Amino acid sequence: MKHGLFITFEGIDGVGKSTQADLLAQALRTHGYKVCLTREPGGSAASEALRQLLLFGHVPFSLRSEILAHFAARFDHVERVIDPALREGQVVLCTRFSDSTIAYQGYGSGKGEQALLSFINMLNQSLDRQPDKTFLLKASRKTTQQRLTERNTKQDKYERAEESFHTRVIEGFEKIAAQDPERVRCMDTTLQSIDDIHKQILQEVLAVCTYVSSCA
Ligand code: TMP
């Protein structure tokens, strides 16, 4: 049974998900909340191993096996890290979750979209763990590319993909947000400062935390 609060950050690389998740974790801890800060793919030992394979491995996956590998990582992460933290009443902050699979593998691949979305949906239903709130961060592609260049880290398989893939992923996230406006809060990070965005996110999360009185 779930007691805590499950919040995810979504969007393409370079929109500021990790920055905002880190800032929110610090602020919530200052307010006295217990916070579990985690990421996908990753967050548990098995899931981190799958992350290496999915992002930096040289073995090509078929599309459905890639989706299953993302879900294998997710099931392990949920069972070993996310659900235990939620049972303890913690606020779980996770950069990326199932919406990323829908956007990247479902819409991004551009291959037989509807059949893939049904496949992902079936896995998602058996996972039975959905975020209470999702912050979908957006920025122009020019801005995200500039941020990634400045970051100067090793590019993963998805970052190296062609531009049309990223366009489809962005459109996929838009569709997810349009289908679930109650859960998904869109924020453009191009023109606002990191601190301004953080303050808005914190305010919205604190409002939900107060509402969910079981958050310890
Ligand atoms: P990140 O941790 O730096 O955001 O990198 C994770 C990469 O994996 C990112 O390019 C998006 C991709 N990804 C998927 O393609 N599907 C998924 O389900 C998840 C969680 C991530």
mmCIF file of C-alpha atoms and ligand atoms in Angstrom:
data_model
loop_
_atom_site.group_PDB
_atom_site.id
_atom_site.type_symbol
_atom_site.label_atom_id
_atom_site.label_comp_id
_atom_site.label_asym_id
_atom_site.label_seq_id
_atom_site.Cartn_x
_atom_site.Cartn_y
_atom_site.Cartn_z
ATOM 1 C CA MET A 1 0.000 0.000 0.000
ATOM 2 C CA LYS A 2 1.258 3.468 -0.962
ATOM 3 C CA HIS A 3 1.505 6.284 1.655
ATOM 4 C CA GLY A 4 4.065 8.758 0.323
ATOM 5 C CA LEU A 5 4.116 10.887 -2.773
ATOM 6 C CA PHE A 6 5.565 9.930 -6.148
ATOM 7 C CA ILE A 7 6.805 12.788 -8.347
ATOM 8 C CA THR A 8 8.542 12.444 -11.705
ATOM 9 C CA PHE A 9 10.456 14.811 -13.965
ATOM 10 C CA GLU A 10 10.228 14.276 -17.698
ATOM 11 C CA GLY A 11 11.417 15.872 -20.918
ATOM 12 C CA ILE A 12 14.262 15.565 -23.409
ATOM 13 C CA ASP A 13 17.922 15.733 -22.355
ATOM 14 C CA GLY A 14 19.115 19.186 -21.339
ATOM 15 C CA VAL A 15 15.797 20.623 -20.115
ATOM 16 C CA GLY A 16 16.954 20.695 -16.479
ATOM 17 C CA LYS A 17 15.282 17.638 -14.925
ATOM 18 C CA SER A 18 18.183 16.643 -12.645
ATOM 19 C CA THR A 19 18.858 20.242 -11.613
ATOM 20 C CA GLN A 20 15.231 20.744 -10.586
ATOM 21 C CA ALA A 21 14.962 17.337 -8.898
ATOM 22 C CA ASP A 22 18.133 18.066 -6.845
ATOM 23 C CA LEU A 23 16.872 21.514 -5.811
ATOM 24 C CA LEU A 24 13.459 20.144 -4.886
ATOM 25 C CA ALA A 25 15.009 17.333 -2.826
ATOM 26 C CA GLN A 26 17.125 19.823 -0.845
ATOM 27 C CA ALA A 27 14.169 22.155 -0.260
ATOM 28 C CA LEU A 28 11.795 19.379 0.827
ATOM 29 C CA ARG A 29 14.405 18.027 3.270
ATOM 30 C CA THR A 30 14.714 21.530 4.720
ATOM 31 C CA HIS A 31 10.934 21.476 5.194
ATOM 32 C CA GLY A 32 11.301 18.222 7.146
ATOM 33 C CA TYR A 33 10.213 15.691 4.529
ATOM 34 C CA LYS A 34 12.015 12.407 3.956
ATOM 35 C CA VAL A 35 13.022 12.327 0.306
ATOM 36 C CA CYS A 36 14.144 9.519 -1.977
ATOM 37 C CA LEU A 37 15.900 11.017 -5.013
ATOM 38 C CA THR A 38 16.324 8.551 -7.841
ATOM 39 C CA ARG A 39 16.460 8.150 -11.635
ATOM 40 C CA GLU A 40 15.556 5.921 -14.571
ATOM 41 C CA PRO A 41 16.884 3.871 -16.107
ATOM 42 C CA GLY A 42 18.723 3.191 -12.843
ATOM 43 C CA GLY A 43 18.135 3.688 -9.159
ATOM 44 C CA SER A 44 18.711 0.044 -8.137
ATOM 45 C CA ALA A 45 21.699 -2.238 -8.780
ATOM 46 C CA ALA A 46 20.011 -4.296 -11.516
ATOM 47 C CA SER A 47 18.491 -1.233 -13.104
ATOM 48 C CA GLU A 48 21.856 0.600 -13.169
ATOM 49 C CA ALA A 49 23.387 -2.452 -14.898
ATOM 50 C CA LEU A 50 20.601 -2.352 -17.499
ATOM 51 C CA ARG A 51 21.200 1.401 -17.890
ATOM 52 C CA GLN A 52 24.769 0.754 -18.991
ATOM 53 C CA LEU A 53 23.581 -1.821 -21.499
ATOM 54 C CA LEU A 54 20.739 0.321 -22.872
ATOM 55 C CA LEU A 55 22.581 3.632 -23.074
ATOM 56 C CA PHE A 56 26.171 2.630 -23.787
ATOM 57 C CA GLY A 57 26.096 -1.047 -24.841
ATOM 58 C CA HIS A 58 27.037 -2.084 -28.357
ATOM 59 C CA VAL A 59 24.465 -4.866 -28.720
ATOM 60 C CA PRO A 60 21.515 -3.743 -30.874
ATOM 61 C CA PHE A 61 18.102 -4.394 -29.277
ATOM 62 C CA SER A 62 14.949 -5.026 -31.284
ATOM 63 C CA LEU A 63 12.411 -2.346 -30.373
ATOM 64 C CA ARG A 64 10.166 -4.579 -28.248
ATOM 65 C CA SER A 65 13.140 -6.080 -26.425
ATOM 66 C CA GLU A 66 14.380 -2.533 -25.733
ATOM 67 C CA ILE A 67 10.982 -1.663 -24.245
ATOM 68 C CA LEU A 68 11.076 -4.829 -22.141
ATOM 69 C CA ALA A 69 14.612 -3.978 -20.944
ATOM 70 C CA HIS A 70 13.429 -0.512 -19.850
ATOM 71 C CA PHE A 71 10.532 -2.165 -18.033
ATOM 72 C CA ALA A 72 12.781 -4.827 -16.482
ATOM 73 C CA ALA A 73 14.851 -1.966 -15.065
ATOM 74 C CA ARG A 74 11.655 -0.202 -13.946
ATOM 75 C CA PHE A 75 10.115 -3.239 -12.232
ATOM 76 C CA ASP A 76 13.316 -3.804 -10.244
ATOM 77 C CA HIS A 77 13.531 -0.123 -9.343
ATOM 78 C CA VAL A 78 9.874 0.028 -8.261
ATOM 79 C CA GLU A 79 9.993 -3.194 -6.245
ATOM 80 C CA ARG A 80 13.312 -2.532 -4.491
ATOM 81 C CA VAL A 81 13.454 1.260 -4.131
ATOM 82 C CA ILE A 82 10.335 3.245 -5.046
ATOM 83 C CA ASP A 83 7.595 1.202 -3.374
ATOM 84 C CA PRO A 84 9.529 0.621 -0.104
ATOM 85 C CA ALA A 85 10.189 4.400 0.113
ATOM 86 C CA LEU A 86 6.524 5.176 -0.579
ATOM 87 C CA ARG A 87 5.434 2.655 2.067
ATOM 88 C CA GLU A 88 7.607 4.575 4.564
ATOM 89 C CA GLY A 89 5.784 7.784 3.623
ATOM 90 C CA GLN A 90 8.697 9.344 1.753
ATOM 91 C CA VAL A 91 8.476 11.765 -1.132
ATOM 92 C CA VAL A 92 10.002 9.951 -4.100
ATOM 93 C CA LEU A 93 11.504 12.195 -6.794
ATOM 94 C CA CYS A 94 12.446 10.360 -9.968
ATOM 95 C CA THR A 95 13.960 11.756 -13.158
ATOM 96 C CA ARG A 96 12.151 9.873 -15.941
ATOM 97 C CA PHE A 97 9.654 7.021 -15.627
ATOM 98 C CA SER A 98 7.147 5.289 -17.928
ATOM 99 C CA ASP A 99 6.368 8.510 -19.842
ATOM 100 C CA SER A 100 9.927 8.349 -21.195
ATOM 101 C CA THR A 101 9.283 4.871 -22.617
ATOM 102 C CA ILE A 102 6.069 6.127 -24.229
ATOM 103 C CA ALA A 103 7.844 9.195 -25.678
ATOM 104 C CA TYR A 104 11.167 7.595 -26.741
ATOM 105 C CA GLN A 105 10.271 4.025 -27.705
ATOM 106 C CA GLY A 106 6.544 4.561 -28.423
ATOM 107 C CA TYR A 107 6.489 7.828 -30.366
ATOM 108 C CA GLY A 108 10.218 8.344 -31.013
ATOM 109 C CA SER A 109 10.764 5.172 -32.982
ATOM 110 C CA GLY A 110 8.110 6.177 -35.525
ATOM 111 C CA LYS A 111 7.479 2.481 -36.165
ATOM 112 C CA GLY A 112 3.880 1.256 -35.901
ATOM 113 C CA GLU A 113 3.080 3.673 -33.108
ATOM 114 C CA GLN A 114 -0.308 2.333 -31.977
ATOM 115 C CA ALA A 115 0.824 -1.274 -31.573
ATOM 116 C CA LEU A 116 3.866 -0.128 -29.588
ATOM 117 C CA LEU A 117 1.788 2.166 -27.379
ATOM 118 C CA SER A 118 -0.581 -0.723 -26.577
ATOM 119 C CA PHE A 119 2.411 -2.920 -25.717
ATOM 120 C CA ILE A 120 3.850 -0.253 -23.369
ATOM 121 C CA ASN A 121 0.410 0.362 -21.877
ATOM 122 C CA MET A 122 0.033 -3.341 -21.083
ATOM 123 C CA LEU A 123 3.394 -3.354 -19.251
ATOM 124 C CA ASN A 124 2.516 -0.154 -17.449
ATOM 125 C CA GLN A 125 -0.752 -1.607 -16.195
ATOM 126 C CA SER A 126 0.961 -4.635 -14.712
ATOM 127 C CA LEU A 127 3.556 -2.348 -13.096
ATOM 128 C CA ASP A 128 0.716 -0.655 -11.206
ATOM 129 C CA ARG A 129 2.759 2.341 -10.048
ATOM 130 C CA GLN A 130 1.973 5.716 -11.570
ATOM 131 C CA PRO A 131 3.293 9.139 -10.530
ATOM 132 C CA ASP A 132 1.030 11.433 -8.507
ATOM 133 C CA LYS A 133 2.514 14.436 -10.278
ATOM 134 C CA THR A 134 4.816 14.853 -13.277
ATOM 135 C CA PHE A 135 6.738 17.968 -14.213
ATOM 136 C CA LEU A 136 7.308 17.971 -17.956
ATOM 137 C CA LEU A 137 10.133 20.432 -18.554
ATOM 138 C CA LYS A 138 10.501 21.939 -21.994
ATOM 139 C CA ALA A 139 13.057 24.109 -23.753
ATOM 140 C CA SER A 140 13.879 24.945 -27.346
ATOM 141 C CA ARG A 141 16.089 22.373 -29.046
ATOM 142 C CA LYS A 142 18.728 25.083 -29.532
ATOM 143 C CA THR A 143 18.828 25.666 -25.760
ATOM 144 C CA THR A 144 19.007 21.970 -24.846
ATOM 145 C CA GLN A 145 21.748 21.312 -27.401
ATOM 146 C CA GLN A 146 23.768 24.251 -26.040
ATOM 147 C CA ARG A 147 23.358 22.956 -22.451
ATOM 148 C CA LEU A 148 24.442 19.446 -23.477
ATOM 149 C CA THR A 149 27.530 20.807 -25.258
ATOM 150 C CA GLU A 150 28.470 22.819 -22.153
ATOM 151 C CA ARG A 151 27.918 19.751 -19.938
ATOM 152 C CA ASN A 152 30.491 17.884 -22.047
ATOM 153 C CA THR A 153 29.565 14.361 -20.847
ATOM 154 C CA LYS A 154 29.702 11.154 -22.879
ATOM 155 C CA GLN A 155 26.688 11.039 -25.230
ATOM 156 C CA ASP A 156 24.350 8.066 -24.822
ATOM 157 C CA LYS A 157 22.661 6.158 -27.659
ATOM 158 C CA TYR A 158 19.531 8.316 -27.574
ATOM 159 C CA GLU A 159 21.384 11.616 -27.522
ATOM 160 C CA ARG A 160 23.260 10.542 -30.653
ATOM 161 C CA ALA A 161 20.029 9.771 -32.542
ATOM 162 C CA GLU A 162 19.043 11.849 -35.562
ATOM 163 C CA GLU A 163 17.120 15.100 -35.174
ATOM 164 C CA SER A 164 13.830 13.671 -36.493
ATOM 165 C CA PHE A 165 13.859 11.196 -33.566
ATOM 166 C CA HIS A 166 14.088 14.063 -31.052
ATOM 167 C CA THR A 167 11.272 15.908 -32.835
ATOM 168 C CA ARG A 168 9.029 12.832 -32.488
ATOM 169 C CA VAL A 169 9.998 12.421 -28.800
ATOM 170 C CA ILE A 170 9.103 16.072 -28.093
ATOM 171 C CA GLU A 171 5.753 15.628 -29.881
ATOM 172 C CA GLY A 172 5.220 12.412 -27.898
ATOM 173 C CA PHE A 173 5.674 14.217 -24.591
ATOM 174 C CA GLU A 174 3.191 16.879 -25.786
ATOM 175 C CA LYS A 175 0.614 14.170 -26.493
ATOM 176 C CA ILE A 176 1.158 12.567 -23.071
ATOM 177 C CA ALA A 177 0.613 15.951 -21.393
ATOM 178 C CA ALA A 178 -2.516 16.659 -23.439
ATOM 179 C CA GLN A 179 -3.996 13.279 -22.462
ATOM 180 C CA ASP A 180 -3.367 13.714 -18.722
ATOM 181 C CA PRO A 181 -3.407 17.444 -17.839
ATOM 182 C CA GLU A 182 -4.305 16.751 -14.172
ATOM 183 C CA ARG A 183 -1.065 14.870 -13.570
ATOM 184 C CA VAL A 184 1.329 16.442 -16.065
ATOM 185 C CA ARG A 185 2.407 20.032 -15.435
ATOM 186 C CA CYS A 186 4.310 21.536 -18.394
ATOM 187 C CA MET A 187 6.941 24.184 -17.736
ATOM 188 C CA ASP A 188 9.124 25.998 -20.273
ATOM 189 C CA THR A 189 12.645 26.400 -18.920
ATOM 190 C CA THR A 190 14.008 28.447 -21.833
ATOM 191 C CA LEU A 191 13.269 31.929 -20.541
ATOM 192 C CA GLN A 192 12.841 31.533 -16.779
ATOM 193 C CA SER A 193 15.732 31.256 -14.328
ATOM 194 C CA ILE A 194 16.492 27.951 -12.601
ATOM 195 C CA ASP A 195 15.485 29.521 -9.295
ATOM 196 C CA ASP A 196 12.135 30.828 -10.592
ATOM 197 C CA ILE A 197 11.218 27.398 -11.933
ATOM 198 C CA HIS A 198 12.328 25.783 -8.682
ATOM 199 C CA LYS A 199 10.121 28.116 -6.619
ATOM 200 C CA GLN A 200 7.058 27.275 -8.736
ATOM 201 C CA ILE A 201 7.718 23.532 -8.499
ATOM 202 C CA LEU A 202 8.316 23.707 -4.745
ATOM 203 C CA GLN A 203 5.099 25.649 -4.187
ATOM 204 C CA GLU A 204 3.061 23.114 -6.145
ATOM 205 C CA VAL A 205 4.691 20.120 -4.446
ATOM 206 C CA LEU A 206 4.277 21.565 -0.955
ATOM 207 C CA ALA A 207 0.584 22.080 -1.687
ATOM 208 C CA VAL A 208 0.231 18.401 -2.606
ATOM 209 C CA CYS A 209 2.384 17.287 0.382
ATOM 210 C CA THR A 210 0.115 19.167 2.769
ATOM 211 C CA TYR A 211 -2.864 17.527 1.113
ATOM 212 C CA VAL A 212 -1.297 14.055 1.389
ATOM 213 C CA SER A 213 -1.005 14.160 5.170
ATOM 214 C CA SER A 214 0.752 10.794 5.335
ATOM 215 C CA CYS A 215 3.988 12.290 3.913
ATOM 216 C CA ALA A 216 6.346 11.990 6.882
HETATM 217 P P1 TMP B 1 19.375 10.472 -18.670
HETATM 218 O O1 TMP B 1 19.375 9.673 -17.404
HETATM 219 O O2 TMP B 1 20.625 11.280 -18.830
HETATM 220 O O3 TMP B 1 18.136 11.276 -18.858
HETATM 221 O O4 TMP B 1 19.463 9.433 -19.884
HETATM 222 C C1 TMP B 1 18.537 8.444 -20.051
HETATM 223 C C2 TMP B 1 18.319 8.214 -21.533
HETATM 224 O O5 TMP B 1 17.503 7.057 -21.719
HETATM 225 C C3 TMP B 1 17.609 9.361 -22.226
HETATM 226 O O6 TMP B 1 18.220 9.643 -23.464
HETATM 227 C C4 TMP B 1 16.208 8.850 -22.466
HETATM 228 C C5 TMP B 1 16.373 7.357 -22.519
HETATM 229 N N1 TMP B 1 15.224 6.601 -22.021
HETATM 230 C C6 TMP B 1 14.439 5.886 -22.914
HETATM 231 O O7 TMP B 1 14.703 5.911 -24.110
HETATM 232 N N2 TMP B 1 13.374 5.175 -22.431
HETATM 233 C C7 TMP B 1 13.060 5.112 -21.104
HETATM 234 O O8 TMP B 1 12.095 4.445 -20.715
HETATM 235 C C8 TMP B 1 13.901 5.854 -20.180
HETATM 236 C C9 TMP B 1 13.586 5.821 -18.716
HETATM 237 C C10 TMP B 1 14.948 6.576 -20.684
#
